Amino acid sequence: MTITAKAYAAQTASSPLAPYDIERRAPGPDDVHIQILFCGVCHSDLHTARNEWHNTIYPSVPGHEIVGRVVAVGSAVTRFKVGDLAGVGCMVDSCGHCPSCAEGEEQYCDNGFTGTYNGPVFGGENTFGGYSQSIVVKESFVLHIKHAEKDLAAVAPLLCAGITTYSPLRHWKVGPGMKVGIVGLGGLGHMGVKIAHALGAHVTLFTTSAGKVADGLRLGADEVCVSTDPAQMAARGGQLDFILNTVAAPHKLDDYLHLLKRDGTMTLVGAPENPHPSPQVFSLIFKRRQLAGSLIGGIRETQEMLDFCAEHGIVSDIETIRMDYINTAYERMLKSDVKYRFVIDMASLG
Ligand code: NAP
Ligand code: ZN
């Protein structure tokens, strides 16, 4: 028998999110049924609810920073039991046999992973995300939470913002002796600052918001550069080994490429609705610089990130909201007015 869950959904690209009941599948042998306690609000939720990536299936129930408690497990489940805390990130399934899946990089599944919301990209049923009371997920896509239970709300954003910054920082081997730039102090950016600092790098935060300088330093940046000030940008030319760019809007990439040393890399994780202006070839060829991209992270690496954060006492800086505040939260996110992640308390769903 399916499980009815209260949720919030967008019915069209222009309609606000509103209450909507969804059906979850009855847990099969491999499934974990989770009561959702908190769900973070990612900018990708907004891009999707408003069809900014032109692929949204409606009704759309966003939310992929999910933490909660296990309320039932299927007969073949071995790693979770009723009462455990559990997390679910951006994926709930993948093909399991392509080279990327075999290497634990399910986000690059050749056959397309199944998103926690907005479902199988190539047809099939839509999936509904974490803006809801409960979710049923295959055990192999459920994460263990080792943080203290009192921190649970602040752990939720690790499931997307945490892994999306941890994975490229590890892939490009960020550590002691490296000078790293983090661009944008939003949900992803503030996790990038904390994680890069914990990995031992020298961190420079680049922000368009002069009012965020003190926060940047408090969160772990060694330096903060207000990127709208050409003098502050020019003073840092050619100094950085690696830049993680989290900005959710189109902007001139050349301004940041010029900050890289020879052989430095800038990795884009921000996914704006409209493209960035193409960077100048000369920004790349003169110092053999590289421009790259990165998508979330695999399940094994997501568990590694959660354990790393638990060990280093890292959680997100959050503002907890009620479910019915979500439309206002989206407007505030567009104005960069969030410190630094909204997290929905699912108890407010009633
Ligand atoms: P967010 O909380 O809204 O943060 C984005 C930050 O970008 C803002 O706080 C702001 O920082 C900066 N910014 C915004 N507009 C800007 C503009 N016009 N010019 C320069 N800077 C601007 O968003 P988020 O949740 O961190 O997500 C960031 C982006 O990453 C989104 O596009 C999201 O869809 C994408 N994303 C990608 C992945 C992936 O796997 N690659 C995963 C999750 C999210 P300052 O005020 O400091 O300038
Ligand atoms: Zn996300």
Tab-separated table of C-alpha atoms and ligand atoms in Angstrom:
chain	number	residue	atom	x	y	z
A	1	MET	CA	0.000	0.000	0.000
A	2	THR	CA	1.324	3.441	-0.873
A	3	ILE	CA	1.967	6.044	1.811
A	4	THR	CA	0.271	9.435	1.619
A	5	ALA	CA	2.478	12.354	2.664
A	6	LYS	CA	1.753	16.044	2.979
A	7	ALA	CA	4.062	18.121	0.793
A	8	TYR	CA	4.526	21.506	-0.877
A	9	ALA	CA	4.558	21.663	-4.656
A	10	ALA	CA	4.800	24.120	-7.530
A	11	GLN	CA	2.068	23.359	-10.094
A	12	THR	CA	3.521	25.612	-12.827
A	13	ALA	CA	6.653	27.713	-13.370
A	14	SER	CA	4.886	30.850	-12.179
A	15	SER	CA	2.746	29.541	-9.341
A	16	PRO	CA	3.949	29.811	-5.733
A	17	LEU	CA	4.572	26.589	-3.840
A	18	ALA	CA	1.438	25.410	-2.027
A	19	PRO	CA	0.206	22.385	-0.016
A	20	TYR	CA	-0.136	19.186	-2.064
A	21	ASP	CA	-0.549	15.550	-1.017
A	22	ILE	CA	1.769	12.986	-2.631
A	23	GLU	CA	1.983	9.188	-2.632
A	24	ARG	CA	5.184	7.386	-1.651
A	25	ARG	CA	5.694	3.810	-2.788
A	26	ALA	CA	5.219	1.053	-0.223
A	27	PRO	CA	8.729	0.158	1.010
A	28	GLY	CA	10.164	-2.824	-0.910
A	29	PRO	CA	12.776	-5.242	0.501
A	30	ASP	CA	15.680	-2.818	-0.212
A	31	ASP	CA	13.912	0.350	0.905
A	32	VAL	CA	14.223	2.633	3.906
A	33	HIS	CA	11.175	4.684	4.926
A	34	ILE	CA	12.252	7.980	6.502
A	35	GLN	CA	10.191	10.525	8.420
A	36	ILE	CA	11.642	13.830	7.217
A	37	LEU	CA	12.547	16.154	10.103
A	38	PHE	CA	14.393	18.919	8.223
A	39	CYS	CA	15.041	19.838	4.604
A	40	GLY	CA	17.498	22.475	3.380
A	41	VAL	CA	16.566	24.965	0.656
A	42	CYS	CA	19.035	24.871	-2.262
A	43	HIS	CA	19.087	27.428	-5.061
A	44	SER	CA	18.562	24.435	-7.397
A	45	ASP	CA	15.120	24.006	-5.785
A	46	LEU	CA	14.218	27.499	-6.974
A	47	HIS	CA	15.729	26.958	-10.458
A	48	THR	CA	13.589	23.795	-10.726
A	49	ALA	CA	10.328	25.094	-9.225
A	50	ARG	CA	10.449	27.980	-11.717
A	51	ASN	CA	11.572	25.806	-14.687
A	52	GLU	CA	14.724	27.888	-15.130
A	53	TRP	CA	16.572	24.854	-16.523
A	54	HIS	CA	13.658	24.091	-18.898
A	55	ASN	CA	13.244	20.479	-17.743
A	56	THR	CA	10.795	20.652	-14.842
A	57	ILE	CA	8.030	18.072	-14.609
A	58	TYR	CA	4.959	19.417	-12.742
A	59	PRO	CA	3.774	19.146	-10.060
A	60	SER	CA	7.266	19.736	-8.660
A	61	VAL	CA	8.117	18.968	-5.018
A	62	PRO	CA	11.697	20.221	-4.516
A	63	GLY	CA	14.122	19.464	-1.676
A	64	HIS	CA	17.323	17.378	-1.735
A	65	GLU	CA	18.941	18.211	1.589
A	66	ILE	CA	16.960	15.729	3.634
A	67	VAL	CA	17.527	14.509	7.200
A	68	GLY	CA	15.147	12.457	9.279
A	69	ARG	CA	14.479	9.315	11.242
A	70	VAL	CA	14.021	5.801	9.927
A	71	VAL	CA	10.472	4.588	10.623
A	72	ALA	CA	10.527	1.297	8.683
A	73	VAL	CA	12.990	-0.844	6.750
A	74	GLY	CA	12.519	-3.564	4.117
A	75	SER	CA	13.433	-7.180	4.816
A	76	ALA	CA	16.762	-7.016	2.928
A	77	VAL	CA	17.986	-3.790	4.572
A	78	THR	CA	21.083	-4.385	6.711
A	79	ARG	CA	22.680	-0.983	7.396
A	80	PHE	CA	19.689	0.883	8.889
A	81	LYS	CA	17.199	0.121	11.622
A	82	VAL	CA	14.083	1.829	12.903
A	83	GLY	CA	15.011	4.899	14.980
A	84	ASP	CA	18.300	5.661	13.179
A	85	LEU	CA	18.987	9.158	11.884
A	86	ALA	CA	19.396	9.165	8.113
A	87	GLY	CA	20.139	11.553	5.258
A	88	VAL	CA	19.201	11.693	1.575
A	89	GLY	CA	20.920	13.999	-0.922
A	90	CYS	CA	20.386	14.783	-4.587
A	91	MET	CA	20.102	11.218	-5.965
A	92	VAL	CA	17.869	8.255	-5.145
A	93	ASP	CA	19.006	5.793	-7.835
A	94	SER	CA	21.341	5.208	-10.794
A	95	CYS	CA	21.943	2.386	-13.286
A	96	GLY	CA	24.506	0.700	-11.013
A	97	HIS	CA	26.559	-0.885	-13.802
A	98	CYS	CA	28.129	1.824	-15.990
A	99	PRO	CA	31.808	2.760	-15.381
A	100	SER	CA	30.866	5.837	-13.309
A	101	CYS	CA	28.478	3.885	-11.063
A	102	ALA	CA	31.095	1.129	-10.684
A	103	GLU	CA	33.547	3.777	-9.455
A	104	GLY	CA	31.056	5.250	-6.972
A	105	GLU	CA	30.490	8.377	-9.086
A	106	GLU	CA	26.754	7.825	-9.550
A	107	GLN	CA	26.218	11.521	-10.295
A	108	TYR	CA	27.938	10.911	-13.634
A	109	CYS	CA	25.905	7.742	-14.403
A	110	ASP	CA	26.013	7.113	-18.167
A	111	ASN	CA	22.321	6.223	-18.121
A	112	GLY	CA	21.294	9.240	-16.041
A	113	PHE	CA	20.899	9.084	-12.269
A	114	THR	CA	17.447	9.470	-10.741
A	115	GLY	CA	17.196	12.828	-8.994
A	116	THR	CA	15.582	13.000	-5.569
A	117	TYR	CA	13.138	15.338	-7.283
A	118	ASN	CA	12.288	15.955	-10.917
A	119	GLY	CA	12.783	12.262	-11.484
A	120	PRO	CA	14.224	10.116	-14.230
A	121	VAL	CA	15.463	12.654	-16.719
A	122	PHE	CA	14.676	10.367	-19.679
A	123	GLY	CA	10.977	9.664	-19.164
A	124	GLY	CA	9.297	7.573	-16.516
A	125	GLU	CA	7.639	8.711	-13.340
A	126	ASN	CA	8.438	11.969	-11.618
A	127	THR	CA	10.142	11.864	-8.217
A	128	PHE	CA	9.113	14.092	-5.320
A	129	GLY	CA	11.703	15.645	-3.007
A	130	GLY	CA	12.104	16.610	0.599
A	131	TYR	CA	9.520	19.367	1.038
A	132	SER	CA	7.328	16.596	2.462
A	133	GLN	CA	6.683	14.528	5.572
A	134	SER	CA	8.337	11.303	4.467
A	135	ILE	CA	10.314	9.588	1.729
A	136	VAL	CA	11.051	5.996	0.689
A	137	VAL	CA	14.572	5.455	-0.670
A	138	LYS	CA	16.709	2.489	-1.709
A	139	GLU	CA	19.133	1.674	1.123
A	140	SER	CA	22.230	2.193	-1.036
A	141	PHE	CA	21.281	5.878	-1.506
A	142	VAL	CA	20.664	6.584	2.205
A	143	LEU	CA	23.420	8.155	4.324
A	144	HIS	CA	24.337	7.708	7.989
A	145	ILE	CA	24.429	10.819	10.188
A	146	LYS	CA	27.092	10.824	12.907
A	147	HIS	CA	26.583	14.393	14.148
A	148	ALA	CA	24.799	14.963	17.472
A	149	GLU	CA	21.014	14.967	17.110
A	150	LYS	CA	20.788	18.579	18.350
A	151	ASP	CA	22.677	19.647	15.197
A	152	LEU	CA	20.356	17.804	12.838
A	153	ALA	CA	18.786	20.862	11.162
A	154	ALA	CA	22.243	22.312	10.460
A	155	VAL	CA	23.423	18.975	9.008
A	156	ALA	CA	20.715	18.955	6.308
A	157	PRO	CA	22.554	21.384	3.943
A	158	LEU	CA	25.595	19.101	3.920
A	159	LEU	CA	23.585	16.685	1.743
A	160	CYS	CA	23.888	19.044	-1.245
A	161	ALA	CA	25.834	22.223	-0.396
A	162	GLY	CA	28.358	20.164	1.596
A	163	ILE	CA	29.059	17.474	-0.979
A	164	THR	CA	28.968	19.856	-3.972
A	165	THR	CA	31.859	21.800	-2.451
A	166	TYR	CA	33.712	18.904	-0.757
A	167	SER	CA	33.894	16.798	-3.936
A	168	PRO	CA	35.731	19.326	-6.163
A	169	LEU	CA	37.936	20.470	-3.277
A	170	ARG	CA	39.065	16.856	-2.860
A	171	HIS	CA	39.244	16.108	-6.599
A	172	TRP	CA	41.613	19.048	-7.146
A	173	LYS	CA	43.574	17.987	-4.037
A	174	VAL	CA	43.071	21.133	-1.987
A	175	GLY	CA	45.152	21.067	1.178
A	176	PRO	CA	47.935	22.759	3.146
A	177	GLY	CA	50.161	25.065	1.100
A	178	MET	CA	47.466	25.799	-1.475
A	179	LYS	CA	45.851	29.171	-2.044
A	180	VAL	CA	42.155	28.671	-2.748
A	181	GLY	CA	39.447	31.131	-3.749
A	182	ILE	CA	35.765	30.590	-3.008
A	183	VAL	CA	33.445	32.795	-5.086
A	184	GLY	CA	30.019	33.703	-3.617
A	185	LEU	CA	29.007	33.445	0.014
A	186	GLY	CA	25.656	31.660	-0.232
A	187	GLY	CA	24.634	28.139	0.731
A	188	LEU	CA	27.359	26.424	-1.298
A	189	GLY	CA	29.966	29.128	-0.786
A	190	HIS	CA	29.805	29.160	3.000
A	191	MET	CA	30.263	25.378	3.058
A	192	GLY	CA	33.157	25.780	0.602
A	193	VAL	CA	34.850	28.248	2.947
A	194	LYS	CA	34.434	25.958	5.967
A	195	ILE	CA	35.582	22.797	4.188
A	196	ALA	CA	38.552	24.384	2.360
A	197	HIS	CA	39.671	25.854	5.698
A	198	ALA	CA	39.328	22.465	7.413
A	199	LEU	CA	41.381	20.872	4.603
A	200	GLY	CA	44.199	23.243	5.553
A	201	ALA	CA	44.211	25.593	2.545
A	202	HIS	CA	44.709	29.363	2.630
A	203	VAL	CA	41.195	30.591	1.751
A	204	THR	CA	40.194	33.846	0.064
A	205	LEU	CA	36.486	34.530	-0.170
A	206	PHE	CA	35.203	36.635	-3.097
A	207	THR	CA	31.862	38.275	-2.429
A	208	THR	CA	29.757	40.941	-4.112
A	209	SER	CA	28.272	41.813	-0.699
A	210	ALA	CA	30.488	44.172	1.316
A	211	GLY	CA	28.292	43.378	4.337
A	212	LYS	CA	29.510	39.744	4.363
A	213	VAL	CA	33.218	40.475	5.028
A	214	ALA	CA	33.094	39.848	8.779
A	215	ASP	CA	31.069	36.655	8.311
A	216	GLY	CA	33.536	35.393	5.729
A	217	LEU	CA	36.392	35.726	8.209
A	218	ARG	CA	34.338	34.149	11.009
A	219	LEU	CA	33.450	31.173	8.791
A	220	GLY	CA	37.118	30.413	8.104
A	221	ALA	CA	38.370	32.633	5.259
A	222	ASP	CA	41.884	34.013	5.736
A	223	GLU	CA	41.061	36.970	3.484
A	224	VAL	CA	37.907	38.448	1.991
A	225	CYS	CA	37.908	40.321	-1.321
A	226	VAL	CA	34.911	42.450	-2.283
A	227	SER	CA	34.775	41.505	-5.948
A	228	THR	CA	32.999	44.680	-7.064
A	229	ASP	CA	36.110	46.685	-6.105
A	230	PRO	CA	38.576	46.509	-9.058
A	231	ALA	CA	41.528	47.512	-6.841
A	232	GLN	CA	40.933	44.585	-4.439
A	233	MET	CA	40.650	42.202	-7.410
A	234	ALA	CA	43.764	43.555	-9.185
A	235	ALA	CA	45.829	43.188	-6.017
A	236	ARG	CA	45.217	39.426	-6.106
A	237	GLY	CA	46.089	38.767	-9.765
A	238	GLY	CA	47.915	35.493	-10.528
A	239	GLN	CA	48.012	34.244	-6.926
A	240	LEU	CA	45.551	31.369	-6.578
A	241	ASP	CA	46.021	27.642	-7.218
A	242	PHE	CA	42.318	26.794	-7.337
A	243	ILE	CA	38.994	28.637	-7.427
A	244	LEU	CA	35.575	27.174	-6.640
A	245	ASN	CA	32.907	29.369	-8.222
A	246	THR	CA	29.441	28.938	-6.650
A	247	VAL	CA	27.692	31.981	-8.127
A	248	ALA	CA	24.074	31.389	-9.206
A	249	ALA	CA	23.983	34.168	-11.842
A	250	PRO	CA	25.857	34.866	-15.117
A	251	HIS	CA	29.014	36.938	-14.655
A	252	LYS	CA	32.400	37.615	-16.286
A	253	LEU	CA	34.581	34.571	-15.644
A	254	ASP	CA	37.729	36.364	-16.895
A	255	ASP	CA	37.791	38.488	-13.723
A	256	TYR	CA	38.384	35.287	-11.721
A	257	LEU	CA	40.539	33.400	-14.251
A	258	HIS	CA	43.071	36.250	-13.969
A	259	LEU	CA	43.457	35.444	-10.275
A	260	LEU	CA	44.878	31.985	-11.066
A	261	LYS	CA	48.579	31.127	-11.143
A	262	ARG	CA	50.093	29.182	-14.051
A	263	ASP	CA	48.278	25.812	-14.333
A	264	GLY	CA	45.596	26.930	-11.891
A	265	THR	CA	42.005	25.682	-12.235
A	266	MET	CA	38.659	27.371	-11.743
A	267	THR	CA	35.802	24.915	-11.222
A	268	LEU	CA	32.220	26.034	-11.748
A	269	VAL	CA	29.487	24.566	-9.572
A	270	GLY	CA	26.951	27.403	-9.897
A	271	ALA	CA	24.330	26.604	-12.554
A	272	PRO	CA	22.658	29.888	-13.611
A	273	GLU	CA	19.522	30.022	-15.717
A	274	ASN	CA	21.367	31.902	-18.488
A	275	PRO	CA	24.938	31.266	-19.718
A	276	HIS	CA	28.016	33.170	-18.576
A	277	PRO	CA	29.606	35.361	-21.258
A	278	SER	CA	32.303	33.194	-22.880
A	279	PRO	CA	35.712	33.751	-21.258
A	280	GLN	CA	38.541	35.186	-23.365
A	281	VAL	CA	40.901	32.562	-24.789
A	282	PHE	CA	43.789	34.757	-23.607
A	283	SER	CA	42.665	34.385	-19.988
A	284	LEU	CA	43.396	30.663	-20.392
A	285	ILE	CA	46.298	30.199	-22.807
A	286	PHE	CA	48.877	32.549	-21.340
A	287	LYS	CA	49.152	30.687	-18.073
A	288	ARG	CA	47.794	27.305	-19.236
A	289	ARG	CA	44.808	27.847	-16.946
A	290	GLN	CA	41.909	25.416	-16.801
A	291	LEU	CA	38.181	25.993	-16.519
A	292	ALA	CA	36.222	23.006	-15.197
A	293	GLY	CA	32.887	21.954	-13.736
A	294	SER	CA	31.710	19.560	-11.043
A	295	LEU	CA	28.369	17.989	-10.150
A	296	ILE	CA	27.439	17.118	-6.512
A	297	GLY	CA	29.369	13.951	-5.497
A	298	GLY	CA	28.915	10.177	-5.326
A	299	ILE	CA	27.244	8.337	-2.476
A	300	ARG	CA	30.497	6.950	-1.034
A	301	GLU	CA	32.050	10.418	-1.095
A	302	THR	CA	28.909	11.948	0.442
A	303	GLN	CA	29.287	9.590	3.415
A	304	GLU	CA	32.997	10.475	3.592
A	305	MET	CA	32.060	14.192	3.631
A	306	LEU	CA	29.438	13.701	6.372
A	307	ASP	CA	31.985	11.818	8.495
A	308	PHE	CA	34.663	14.472	7.805
A	309	CYS	CA	32.251	17.231	8.879
A	310	ALA	CA	31.206	15.317	12.022
A	311	GLU	CA	34.891	14.834	12.918
A	312	HIS	CA	35.724	18.522	12.342
A	313	GLY	CA	32.572	19.893	13.986
A	314	ILE	CA	31.348	21.367	10.697
A	315	VAL	CA	27.661	22.137	10.147
A	316	SER	CA	25.875	24.751	8.059
A	317	ASP	CA	24.932	28.223	9.379
A	318	ILE	CA	21.175	28.152	9.043
A	319	GLU	CA	17.929	30.031	9.466
A	320	THR	CA	15.159	27.576	10.314
A	321	ILE	CA	11.828	28.340	8.650
A	322	ARG	CA	8.288	27.007	8.526
A	323	MET	CA	7.135	25.260	5.349
A	324	ASP	CA	4.658	28.046	4.600
A	325	TYR	CA	7.527	30.597	4.512
A	326	ILE	CA	9.097	28.948	1.440
A	327	ASN	CA	7.936	31.483	-1.168
A	328	THR	CA	9.317	34.378	0.899
A	329	ALA	CA	12.524	32.388	1.426
A	330	TYR	CA	12.936	32.056	-2.364
A	331	GLU	CA	12.582	35.830	-2.808
A	332	ARG	CA	15.166	36.436	-0.091
A	333	MET	CA	17.547	33.896	-1.657
A	334	LEU	CA	17.370	35.822	-4.937
A	335	LYS	CA	18.504	38.929	-3.067
A	336	SER	CA	21.414	36.999	-1.444
A	337	ASP	CA	19.629	37.649	1.859
A	338	VAL	CA	20.211	34.340	3.618
A	339	LYS	CA	22.735	33.479	6.322
A	340	TYR	CA	23.583	31.046	4.916
A	341	ARG	CA	20.985	28.356	4.294
A	342	PHE	CA	17.250	28.182	4.938
A	343	VAL	CA	16.217	24.878	6.494
A	344	ILE	CA	12.553	23.879	6.682
A	345	ASP	CA	11.338	22.384	9.973
A	346	MET	CA	9.010	19.684	8.661
A	347	ALA	CA	7.042	19.645	11.919
A	348	SER	CA	5.497	22.882	10.559
A	349	LEU	CA	3.810	20.868	7.805
A	350	GLY	CA	1.315	19.607	10.398
B	1	NAP	P1	22.745	30.912	-3.040
B	1	NAP	O1	22.642	30.510	-1.614
B	1	NAP	O2	21.704	31.770	-3.641
B	1	NAP	O3	24.220	31.563	-3.224
B	1	NAP	C1	24.673	32.114	-4.429
B	1	NAP	C2	25.620	33.279	-4.126
B	1	NAP	O4	26.112	33.775	-5.369
B	1	NAP	C3	24.975	34.470	-3.474
B	1	NAP	O5	24.866	34.363	-2.083
B	1	NAP	C4	25.916	35.597	-3.868
B	1	NAP	O6	27.029	35.631	-3.006
B	1	NAP	C5	26.393	35.171	-5.231
B	1	NAP	N1	25.644	35.872	-6.272
B	1	NAP	C6	24.325	35.829	-6.536
B	1	NAP	N2	23.998	36.602	-7.573
B	1	NAP	C7	25.154	37.113	-8.009
B	1	NAP	C8	25.494	37.976	-9.074
B	1	NAP	N3	24.558	38.481	-9.904
B	1	NAP	N4	26.791	38.294	-9.251
B	1	NAP	C9	27.729	37.793	-8.425
B	1	NAP	N5	27.460	36.990	-7.374
B	1	NAP	C10	26.190	36.661	-7.176
B	1	NAP	O7	22.784	29.621	-3.979
B	1	NAP	P2	23.371	28.148	-3.672
B	1	NAP	O8	22.289	27.291	-3.121
B	1	NAP	O9	24.662	28.280	-2.965
B	1	NAP	O10	23.611	27.631	-5.167
B	1	NAP	C11	24.542	28.291	-6.011
B	1	NAP	C12	24.428	27.753	-7.423
B	1	NAP	O11	24.946	26.423	-7.453
B	1	NAP	C13	22.998	27.640	-7.968
B	1	NAP	O12	23.013	27.990	-9.343
B	1	NAP	C14	22.659	26.170	-7.801
B	1	NAP	O13	21.683	25.708	-8.680
B	1	NAP	C15	24.003	25.562	-8.100
B	1	NAP	N6	24.196	24.191	-7.591
B	1	NAP	C16	24.992	23.381	-8.320
B	1	NAP	C17	25.280	22.108	-7.863
B	1	NAP	C18	26.206	21.226	-8.627
B	1	NAP	O14	26.181	20.018	-8.423
B	1	NAP	N7	27.073	21.769	-9.458
B	1	NAP	C19	24.711	21.658	-6.659
B	1	NAP	C20	23.919	22.531	-5.931
B	1	NAP	C21	23.668	23.806	-6.395
B	1	NAP	P3	27.708	37.037	-2.538
B	1	NAP	O15	26.608	37.816	-1.889
B	1	NAP	O16	28.756	36.581	-1.596
B	1	NAP	O17	28.269	37.672	-3.770
B	2	ZN	ZN	21.225	21.435	-4.172
